[in-house]
PDB file of C-alpha atoms and ligand atoms in Angstrom:
ATOM      1  CA  MET A1443     -16.834 -12.094  -5.522  1.00  0.00           C
ATOM      2  CA  GLN A1444     -16.734  -8.886  -7.024  1.00  0.00           C
ATOM      3  CA  PRO A1445     -14.184  -6.049  -5.018  1.00  0.00           C
ATOM      4  CA  ASP A1446     -17.623  -4.158  -3.709  1.00  0.00           C
ATOM      5  CA  GLU A1447     -18.913  -6.962  -2.159  1.00  0.00           C
ATOM      6  CA  GLU A1448     -16.944  -6.860   0.855  1.00  0.00           C
ATOM      7  CA  PRO A1449     -17.086  -2.868   1.819  1.00  0.00           C
ATOM      8  CA  GLY A1450     -14.739  -1.186   4.043  1.00  0.00           C
ATOM      9  CA  VAL A1451     -11.823  -3.607   3.563  1.00  0.00           C
ATOM     10  CA  ARG A1452      -9.672  -3.803   0.307  1.00  0.00           C
ATOM     11  CA  ILE A1453      -6.923  -6.224  -1.302  1.00  0.00           C
ATOM     12  CA  ASN A1454      -3.817  -4.968  -3.208  1.00  0.00           C
ATOM     13  CA  PRO A1455      -1.439  -7.924  -4.720  1.00  0.00           C
ATOM     14  CA  SER A1456       1.974  -6.972  -5.039  1.00  0.00           C
ATOM     15  CA  ILE A1457       3.322  -7.371  -8.281  1.00  0.00           C
ATOM     16  CA  LEU A1458       6.915  -7.972  -6.704  1.00  0.00           C
ATOM     17  CA  ALA A1459       5.875 -11.221  -6.443  1.00  0.00           C
ATOM     18  CA  ALA A1460       4.710 -11.407 -10.101  1.00  0.00           C
ATOM     19  CA  ASP A1461       6.656 -12.660 -13.042  1.00  0.00           C
ATOM     20  CA  PHE A1462       7.903  -9.511 -14.256  1.00  0.00           C
ATOM     21  CA  VAL A1463       8.270 -10.825 -17.623  1.00  0.00           C
ATOM     22  CA  ASN A1464       4.846 -11.904 -18.202  1.00  0.00           C
ATOM     23  CA  MET A1465       3.015  -9.203 -16.600  1.00  0.00           C
ATOM     24  CA  GLN A1466       0.335  -8.541 -18.413  1.00  0.00           C
ATOM     25  CA  ALA A1467      -0.469 -11.983 -18.093  1.00  0.00           C
ATOM     26  CA  GLU A1468      -0.192 -11.989 -14.375  1.00  0.00           C
ATOM     27  CA  LEU A1469      -1.992  -8.734 -14.300  1.00  0.00           C
ATOM     28  CA  ALA A1470      -5.082 -10.479 -15.319  1.00  0.00           C
ATOM     29  CA  ARG A1471      -4.603 -13.331 -12.674  1.00  0.00           C
ATOM     30  CA  ILE A1472      -5.512 -10.736 -10.151  1.00  0.00           C
ATOM     31  CA  ASP A1473      -8.894  -9.113 -11.459  1.00  0.00           C
ATOM     32  CA  ALA A1474     -10.674  -9.509  -8.335  1.00  0.00           C
ATOM     33  CA  ALA A1475      -7.738  -7.065  -6.420  1.00  0.00           C
ATOM     34  CA  ASP A1476      -9.416  -4.017  -5.527  1.00  0.00           C
ATOM     35  CA  PHE A1477      -5.985  -2.282  -6.481  1.00  0.00           C
ATOM     36  CA  VAL A1478      -2.597  -3.263  -7.692  1.00  0.00           C
ATOM     37  CA  HIS A1479      -0.130  -2.675  -5.307  1.00  0.00           C
ATOM     38  CA  VAL A1480       3.430  -1.669  -7.146  1.00  0.00           C
ATOM     39  CA  ASP A1481       6.547  -1.447  -5.296  1.00  0.00           C
ATOM     40  CA  VAL A1482       9.215   1.042  -6.573  1.00  0.00           C
ATOM     41  CA  MET A1483      12.757   1.141  -5.412  1.00  0.00           C
ATOM     42  CA  ASP A1484      15.531   2.709  -5.910  1.00  0.00           C
ATOM     43  CA  ASN A1485      18.841   0.705  -4.277  1.00  0.00           C
ATOM     44  CA  HIS A1486      19.138   3.742  -2.140  1.00  0.00           C
ATOM     45  CA  PHE A1487      15.840   4.240   0.233  1.00  0.00           C
ATOM     46  CA  VAL A1488      16.242   0.725   0.081  1.00  0.00           C
ATOM     47  CA  PRO A1489      18.763  -2.262  -0.858  1.00  0.00           C
ATOM     48  CA  ASN A1490      16.884  -3.091  -3.392  1.00  0.00           C
ATOM     49  CA  LEU A1491      15.850  -1.917  -7.185  1.00  0.00           C
ATOM     50  CA  THR A1492      12.903  -2.564  -9.225  1.00  0.00           C
ATOM     51  CA  PHE A1493      11.400  -0.614 -11.697  1.00  0.00           C
ATOM     52  CA  GLY A1494      10.508   3.615 -12.526  1.00  0.00           C
ATOM     53  CA  PRO A1495       8.384   5.126 -14.505  1.00  0.00           C
ATOM     54  CA  GLN A1496       8.374   4.010 -17.886  1.00  0.00           C
ATOM     55  CA  MET A1497       7.460   0.565 -16.546  1.00  0.00           C
ATOM     56  CA  VAL A1498       4.468   1.703 -14.060  1.00  0.00           C
ATOM     57  CA  GLU A1499       3.426   3.836 -17.235  1.00  0.00           C
ATOM     58  CA  ARG A1500       2.901   0.606 -19.273  1.00  0.00           C
ATOM     59  CA  ILE A1501       1.465  -1.340 -16.262  1.00  0.00           C
ATOM     60  CA  GLN A1502      -1.158   1.389 -15.716  1.00  0.00           C
ATOM     61  CA  ALA A1503      -2.454   1.006 -19.577  1.00  0.00           C
ATOM     62  CA  THR A1504      -2.151  -2.745 -18.985  1.00  0.00           C
ATOM     63  CA  SER A1505      -4.125  -3.374 -15.731  1.00  0.00           C
ATOM     64  CA  PRO A1506      -7.977  -3.898 -15.569  1.00  0.00           C
ATOM     65  CA  VAL A1507      -7.371  -2.517 -11.868  1.00  0.00           C
ATOM     66  CA  PRO A1508      -6.704   0.777 -10.252  1.00  0.00           C
ATOM     67  CA  LEU A1509      -2.808   1.343  -9.114  1.00  0.00           C
ATOM     68  CA  ASP A1510      -1.566   1.694  -5.863  1.00  0.00           C
ATOM     69  CA  VAL A1511       1.883   2.483  -5.844  1.00  0.00           C
ATOM     70  CA  HIS A1512       4.182   2.432  -2.876  1.00  0.00           C
ATOM     71  CA  LEU A1513       7.569   4.410  -3.401  1.00  0.00           C
ATOM     72  CA  MET A1514      10.367   3.031  -1.713  1.00  0.00           C
ATOM     73  CA  ILE A1515      12.633   5.757  -2.773  1.00  0.00           C
ATOM     74  CA  ASP A1516      14.865   8.875  -1.929  1.00  0.00           C
ATOM     75  CA  ASP A1517      13.709  12.644  -3.209  1.00  0.00           C
ATOM     76  CA  PRO A1518       9.855  11.481  -3.308  1.00  0.00           C
ATOM     77  CA  GLU A1519       9.355  15.357  -4.159  1.00  0.00           C
ATOM     78  CA  ARG A1520      11.411  14.502  -7.213  1.00  0.00           C
ATOM     79  CA  TRP A1521       9.035  11.921  -8.381  1.00  0.00           C
ATOM     80  CA  ALA A1522       6.124  11.316  -7.008  1.00  0.00           C
ATOM     81  CA  PRO A1523       4.199  13.932  -8.620  1.00  0.00           C
ATOM     82  CA  GLY A1524       4.957  11.862 -12.376  1.00  0.00           C
ATOM     83  CA  TYR A1525       3.018   8.513 -10.926  1.00  0.00           C
ATOM     84  CA  ALA A1526       0.110  10.631 -10.117  1.00  0.00           C
ATOM     85  CA  GLU A1527       0.297  12.022 -13.900  1.00  0.00           C
ATOM     86  CA  LEU A1528       0.640   8.687 -15.201  1.00  0.00           C
ATOM     87  CA  GLY A1529      -2.826   7.744 -13.669  1.00  0.00           C
ATOM     88  CA  ALA A1530      -1.841   5.855 -10.475  1.00  0.00           C
ATOM     89  CA  ALA A1531      -4.991   6.005  -7.929  1.00  0.00           C
ATOM     90  CA  SER A1532      -2.596   6.039  -5.397  1.00  0.00           C
ATOM     91  CA  VAL A1533       0.765   7.026  -4.903  1.00  0.00           C
ATOM     92  CA  THR A1534       2.123   6.508  -1.237  1.00  0.00           C
ATOM     93  CA  PHE A1535       5.885   7.629  -0.389  1.00  0.00           C
ATOM     94  CA  HIS A1536       8.305   7.514   2.526  1.00  0.00           C
ATOM     95  CA  VAL A1537       7.940   9.987   5.492  1.00  0.00           C
ATOM     96  CA  GLU A1538      11.513   9.223   6.250  1.00  0.00           C
ATOM     97  CA  ALA A1539      12.537  10.191   2.399  1.00  0.00           C
ATOM     98  CA  SER A1540      10.094  13.166   2.125  1.00  0.00           C
ATOM     99  CA  ALA A1541      11.251  16.699   3.052  1.00  0.00           C
ATOM    100  CA  ASP A1542       7.900  18.340   3.341  1.00  0.00           C
ATOM    101  CA  PRO A1543       4.863  15.226   4.015  1.00  0.00           C
ATOM    102  CA  VAL A1544       2.138  17.363   3.883  1.00  0.00           C
ATOM    103  CA  ALA A1545       3.489  19.626   1.142  1.00  0.00           C
ATOM    104  CA  LEU A1546       4.031  16.683  -1.160  1.00  0.00           C
ATOM    105  CA  ALA A1547       0.616  15.096  -0.629  1.00  0.00           C
ATOM    106  CA  ARG A1548      -1.236  18.257  -1.097  1.00  0.00           C
ATOM    107  CA  ARG A1549       0.544  17.988  -4.466  1.00  0.00           C
ATOM    108  CA  LEU A1550      -0.656  14.435  -5.176  1.00  0.00           C
ATOM    109  CA  ARG A1551      -3.943  15.171  -4.193  1.00  0.00           C
ATOM    110  CA  ALA A1552      -4.326  18.057  -6.846  1.00  0.00           C
ATOM    111  CA  ILE A1553      -2.949  15.926  -9.582  1.00  0.00           C
ATOM    112  CA  GLY A1554      -5.451  13.604  -8.702  1.00  0.00           C
ATOM    113  CA  ALA A1555      -4.364  10.685  -6.868  1.00  0.00           C
ATOM    114  CA  ARG A1556      -4.974   9.460  -3.547  1.00  0.00           C
ATOM    115  CA  ALA A1557      -2.077  10.694  -1.393  1.00  0.00           C
ATOM    116  CA  GLY A1558      -0.362   8.299   0.790  1.00  0.00           C
ATOM    117  CA  VAL A1559       2.206   8.261   3.212  1.00  0.00           C
ATOM    118  CA  ALA A1560       4.436   5.255   4.458  1.00  0.00           C
ATOM    119  CA  VAL A1561       5.717   4.337   7.569  1.00  0.00           C
ATOM    120  CA  LYS A1562       8.984   1.459   8.237  1.00  0.00           C
ATOM    121  CA  PRO A1563       8.412  -0.505  11.488  1.00  0.00           C
ATOM    122  CA  GLY A1564      10.814   1.693  13.627  1.00  0.00           C
ATOM    123  CA  THR A1565       8.900   4.951  12.857  1.00  0.00           C
ATOM    124  CA  PRO A1566       6.545   6.308  15.129  1.00  0.00           C
ATOM    125  CA  VAL A1567       3.083   7.072  13.993  1.00  0.00           C
ATOM    126  CA  GLU A1568       2.048   9.764  16.188  1.00  0.00           C
ATOM    127  CA  PRO A1569       4.024  12.632  14.634  1.00  0.00           C
ATOM    128  CA  LEU A1570       1.376  12.038  11.845  1.00  0.00           C
ATOM    129  CA  PHE A1571      -1.866  12.587  13.769  1.00  0.00           C
ATOM    130  CA  GLU A1572      -2.126  16.000  13.575  1.00  0.00           C
ATOM    131  CA  HIS A1573      -1.687  15.972   9.589  1.00  0.00           C
ATOM    132  CA  LEU A1574      -3.858  12.838   9.165  1.00  0.00           C
ATOM    133  CA  ASP A1575      -6.563  14.835   7.027  1.00  0.00           C
ATOM    134  CA  GLU A1576      -3.408  15.921   4.580  1.00  0.00           C
ATOM    135  CA  PHE A1577      -3.645  11.702   3.595  1.00  0.00           C
ATOM    136  CA  ASP A1578      -6.166   9.328   2.047  1.00  0.00           C
ATOM    137  CA  GLN A1579      -3.757   6.493   3.303  1.00  0.00           C
ATOM    138  CA  VAL A1580      -1.082   5.563   5.784  1.00  0.00           C
ATOM    139  CA  LEU A1581       0.972   2.160   4.762  1.00  0.00           C
ATOM    140  CA  VAL A1582       2.175   0.804   8.266  1.00  0.00           C
ATOM    141  CA  MET A1583       5.115  -1.508   7.041  1.00  0.00           C
ATOM    142  CA  THR A1584       4.768  -4.800   8.917  1.00  0.00           C
ATOM    143  CA  VAL A1585       8.321  -6.051   7.485  1.00  0.00           C
ATOM    144  CA  GLU A1586      11.488  -3.941   6.603  1.00  0.00           C
ATOM    145  CA  PRO A1587      10.606  -2.408   3.301  1.00  0.00           C
ATOM    146  CA  GLY A1588      12.694  -3.714   0.332  1.00  0.00           C
ATOM    147  CA  PHE A1589      11.667  -7.448  -0.264  1.00  0.00           C
ATOM    148  CA  GLY A1590       9.188 -10.043  -0.816  1.00  0.00           C
ATOM    149  CA  GLY A1591       8.687 -13.125   1.541  1.00  0.00           C
ATOM    150  CA  GLN A1592       9.341 -11.703   4.718  1.00  0.00           C
ATOM    151  CA  SER A1593       7.658 -12.306   8.273  1.00  0.00           C
ATOM    152  CA  PHE A1594       5.106 -10.136   9.392  1.00  0.00           C
ATOM    153  CA  MET A1595       6.197  -8.113  12.596  1.00  0.00           C
ATOM    154  CA  PRO A1596       3.128  -8.095  14.800  1.00  0.00           C
ATOM    155  CA  GLU A1597       5.188  -5.600  17.147  1.00  0.00           C
ATOM    156  CA  THR A1598       4.230  -2.635  14.763  1.00  0.00           C
ATOM    157  CA  MET A1599       0.265  -3.676  15.363  1.00  0.00           C
ATOM    158  CA  PRO A1600      -0.044  -1.006  18.503  1.00  0.00           C
ATOM    159  CA  LYS A1601       1.011   1.821  15.929  1.00  0.00           C
ATOM    160  CA  LEU A1602      -2.386   0.529  13.416  1.00  0.00           C
ATOM    161  CA  SER A1603      -4.492   0.325  17.109  1.00  0.00           C
ATOM    162  CA  ALA A1604      -3.089   4.215  17.770  1.00  0.00           C
ATOM    163  CA  LEU A1605      -3.906   5.558  14.144  1.00  0.00           C
ATOM    164  CA  ALA A1606      -7.465   3.755  13.755  1.00  0.00           C
ATOM    165  CA  ALA A1607      -8.379   5.163  17.459  1.00  0.00           C
ATOM    166  CA  GLU A1608      -7.208   9.029  16.216  1.00  0.00           C
ATOM    167  CA  ALA A1609      -9.032   8.412  13.187  1.00  0.00           C
ATOM    168  CA  ARG A1610     -12.293   7.473  15.095  1.00  0.00           C
ATOM    169  CA  ARG A1611     -11.566  10.481  17.309  1.00  0.00           C
ATOM    170  CA  ARG A1612     -12.031  12.761  14.331  1.00  0.00           C
ATOM    171  CA  GLY A1613     -14.134  10.888  11.752  1.00  0.00           C
ATOM    172  CA  SER A1614     -11.127  10.568   9.409  1.00  0.00           C
ATOM    173  CA  ALA A1615     -12.086   8.734   6.366  1.00  0.00           C
ATOM    174  CA  VAL A1616      -8.412   7.856   5.977  1.00  0.00           C
ATOM    175  CA  TRP A1617      -7.209   4.347   4.766  1.00  0.00           C
ATOM    176  CA  LEU A1618      -4.990   2.323   6.981  1.00  0.00           C
ATOM    177  CA  GLN A1619      -2.607  -0.293   5.001  1.00  0.00           C
ATOM    178  CA  VAL A1620      -0.359  -3.102   5.887  1.00  0.00           C
ATOM    179  CA  ASP A1621       2.297  -4.648   3.850  1.00  0.00           C
ATOM    180  CA  GLY A1622       4.959  -7.212   4.456  1.00  0.00           C
ATOM    181  CA  GLY A1623       4.214 -10.654   5.198  1.00  0.00           C
ATOM    182  CA  ILE A1624       0.209 -10.454   4.985  1.00  0.00           C
ATOM    183  CA  SER A1625      -1.353 -13.952   4.745  1.00  0.00           C
ATOM    184  CA  ALA A1626      -4.344 -16.005   5.749  1.00  0.00           C
ATOM    185  CA  ALA A1627      -2.493 -16.755   8.895  1.00  0.00           C
ATOM    186  CA  THR A1628      -1.485 -12.990   9.540  1.00  0.00           C
ATOM    187  CA  ILE A1629      -4.295 -10.522   7.833  1.00  0.00           C
ATOM    188  CA  GLU A1630      -6.985 -11.444  10.883  1.00  0.00           C
ATOM    189  CA  ARG A1631      -4.427  -9.767  13.478  1.00  0.00           C
ATOM    190  CA  ALA A1632      -4.023  -6.782  11.154  1.00  0.00           C
ATOM    191  CA  ALA A1633      -7.890  -6.266  10.594  1.00  0.00           C
ATOM    192  CA  GLU A1634      -8.616  -6.311  14.455  1.00  0.00           C
ATOM    193  CA  ALA A1635      -5.423  -3.594  15.134  1.00  0.00           C
ATOM    194  CA  GLY A1636      -7.705  -1.351  12.742  1.00  0.00           C
ATOM    195  CA  ALA A1637      -6.026  -1.993   9.058  1.00  0.00           C
ATOM    196  CA  ASP A1638      -8.639  -1.779   6.399  1.00  0.00           C
ATOM    197  CA  THR A1639      -6.144  -2.209   3.219  1.00  0.00           C
ATOM    198  CA  PHE A1640      -3.909  -5.151   2.664  1.00  0.00           C
ATOM    199  CA  VAL A1641      -0.912  -5.675   0.599  1.00  0.00           C
ATOM    200  CA  ALA A1642      -0.172  -9.299  -0.544  1.00  0.00           C
ATOM    201  CA  GLY A1643       2.699 -10.313  -2.537  1.00  0.00           C
ATOM    202  CA  SER A1644       3.982 -14.312  -2.287  1.00  0.00           C
ATOM    203  CA  ALA A1645       0.172 -15.415  -0.571  1.00  0.00           C
ATOM    204  CA  VAL A1646      -1.788 -14.055  -3.847  1.00  0.00           C
ATOM    205  CA  PHE A1647       0.888 -14.526  -6.806  1.00  0.00           C
ATOM    206  CA  GLY A1648       1.906 -18.078  -4.803  1.00  0.00           C
ATOM    207  CA  ALA A1649      -1.727 -19.317  -5.062  1.00  0.00           C
ATOM    208  CA  ASP A1650      -2.454 -21.720  -7.353  1.00  0.00           C
ATOM    209  CA  ASP A1651      -5.852 -19.672  -8.017  1.00  0.00           C
ATOM    210  CA  PRO A1652      -4.552 -15.896  -7.169  1.00  0.00           C
ATOM    211  CA  ASP A1653      -8.690 -14.536  -7.450  1.00  0.00           C
ATOM    212  CA  ALA A1654      -9.526 -16.727  -5.211  1.00  0.00           C
ATOM    213  CA  ALA A1655      -6.891 -15.994  -2.636  1.00  0.00           C
ATOM    214  CA  ILE A1656      -7.628 -12.718  -2.799  1.00  0.00           C
ATOM    215  CA  THR A1657     -11.388 -13.623  -2.380  1.00  0.00           C
ATOM    216  CA  ALA A1658     -10.527 -15.604   0.664  1.00  0.00           C
ATOM    217  CA  LEU A1659      -8.239 -12.722   2.217  1.00  0.00           C
ATOM    218  CA  ARG A1660     -10.869 -10.570   1.823  1.00  0.00           C
ATOM    219  CA  ALA A1661     -13.653 -12.619   3.420  1.00  0.00           C
ATOM    220  CA  LEU A1662     -11.075 -12.507   6.446  1.00  0.00           C
ATOM    221  CA  ALA A1663     -10.493  -9.061   6.678  1.00  0.00           C
ATOM    222  CA  ALA A1664     -14.027  -7.984   6.133  1.00  0.00           C
ATOM    223  CA  HIS A1665     -14.959 -10.728   9.215  1.00  0.00           C
ATOM    224  CA  HIS A1666     -12.009  -8.987  11.816  1.00  0.00           C
ATOM    225  CA  HIS A1667     -12.347  -5.799  10.991  1.00  0.00           C
ATOM    226  CA  ALA A1668     -13.929  -3.403  13.313  1.00  0.00           C
ATOM    227  CA  PRO A1669     -15.578  -0.309  10.991  1.00  0.00           C
ATOM    228  CA  ARG A1670     -14.667   2.691  12.613  1.00  0.00           C
TER     229      ARG A1670
HETATM  230  C1  DX5 B 888       8.151  -5.173   0.539  1.00  0.00           C
HETATM  231  C2  DX5 B 888       7.298  -4.476  -0.686  1.00  0.00           C
HETATM  232  C3  DX5 B 888       6.236  -5.661  -0.421  1.00  0.00           C
HETATM  233  C4  DX5 B 888       5.842  -6.720  -0.797  1.00  0.00           C
HETATM  234  C5  DX5 B 888       5.243  -7.660  -0.167  1.00  0.00           C
HETATM  235  O1  DX5 B 888       9.101  -4.186   0.748  1.00  0.00           O
HETATM  236  O2  DX5 B 888       6.763  -3.234   0.218  1.00  0.00           O
HETATM  237  O3  DX5 B 888       4.656  -4.695  -0.725  1.00  0.00           O
HETATM  238  O4  DX5 B 888       6.053  -6.959  -2.238  1.00  0.00           O
HETATM  239  O5  DX5 B 888       5.400  -8.979  -0.239  1.00  0.00           O
HETATM  240  P1  DX5 B 888       4.954 -10.012   0.585  1.00  0.00           P
HETATM  241  O6  DX5 B 888       3.460 -10.142   0.937  1.00  0.00           O
HETATM  242  O7  DX5 B 888       5.494 -11.552   0.170  1.00  0.00           O
HETATM  243  O8  DX5 B 888       5.318  -9.973   1.656  1.00  0.00           O
HETATM  244 ZN1   ZN B 889       4.984  -2.376  -0.942  1.00  0.00          ZN
END
């Protein structure tokens, strides 16, 4: 199934679960994806370290699918615009790390990227409501950021429901993304709560056929997603 056959939901595999030394081949295994989710970690904002702009630039040049960059880093004001400039379709930074989320989102949009803002499981979403139109995506973390393969935290679902209700009230087209522990066992709950954009690392790259896993996840999500 092609990405546009299930309108309204997106599946973004996280390459955190891929084989880093065979990245080109790994990217070719997920060409049914809507976006490639690229986790940038700095060992300051989260206790783990991945890669930076040089690696992401090569992924951008290699990937058949547009990039959804997730910055788990301090000082996103310094780094986020560079990821938009190298061509990432979407750049998401953490609200907890940003000095001025609205100003940063405006800079990302001005460069031509979709602007995303992420919240950790313990961070409330209500302060974002009045600025919802400034963002193209809100990422509600469904695990503590930093590592793949963790268990989905259902207690984060009320934040999605609240965001979906607020987006509906405003007639907003903002995408609501979930990231962490998303699999065939959990994606329905997230879709029912209002998520429309789903990151999955181990559930995709741990499958024998990653493209088939993407297609199966997309069908489950589409079936349970209530359009706004
Ligand atoms: C975790 C990352 C996620 C991670 C998800 O901090 O932001 O994108 O790769 O991995 P899974 O799907 O295995 O939980
Ligand atoms: Zn992520």
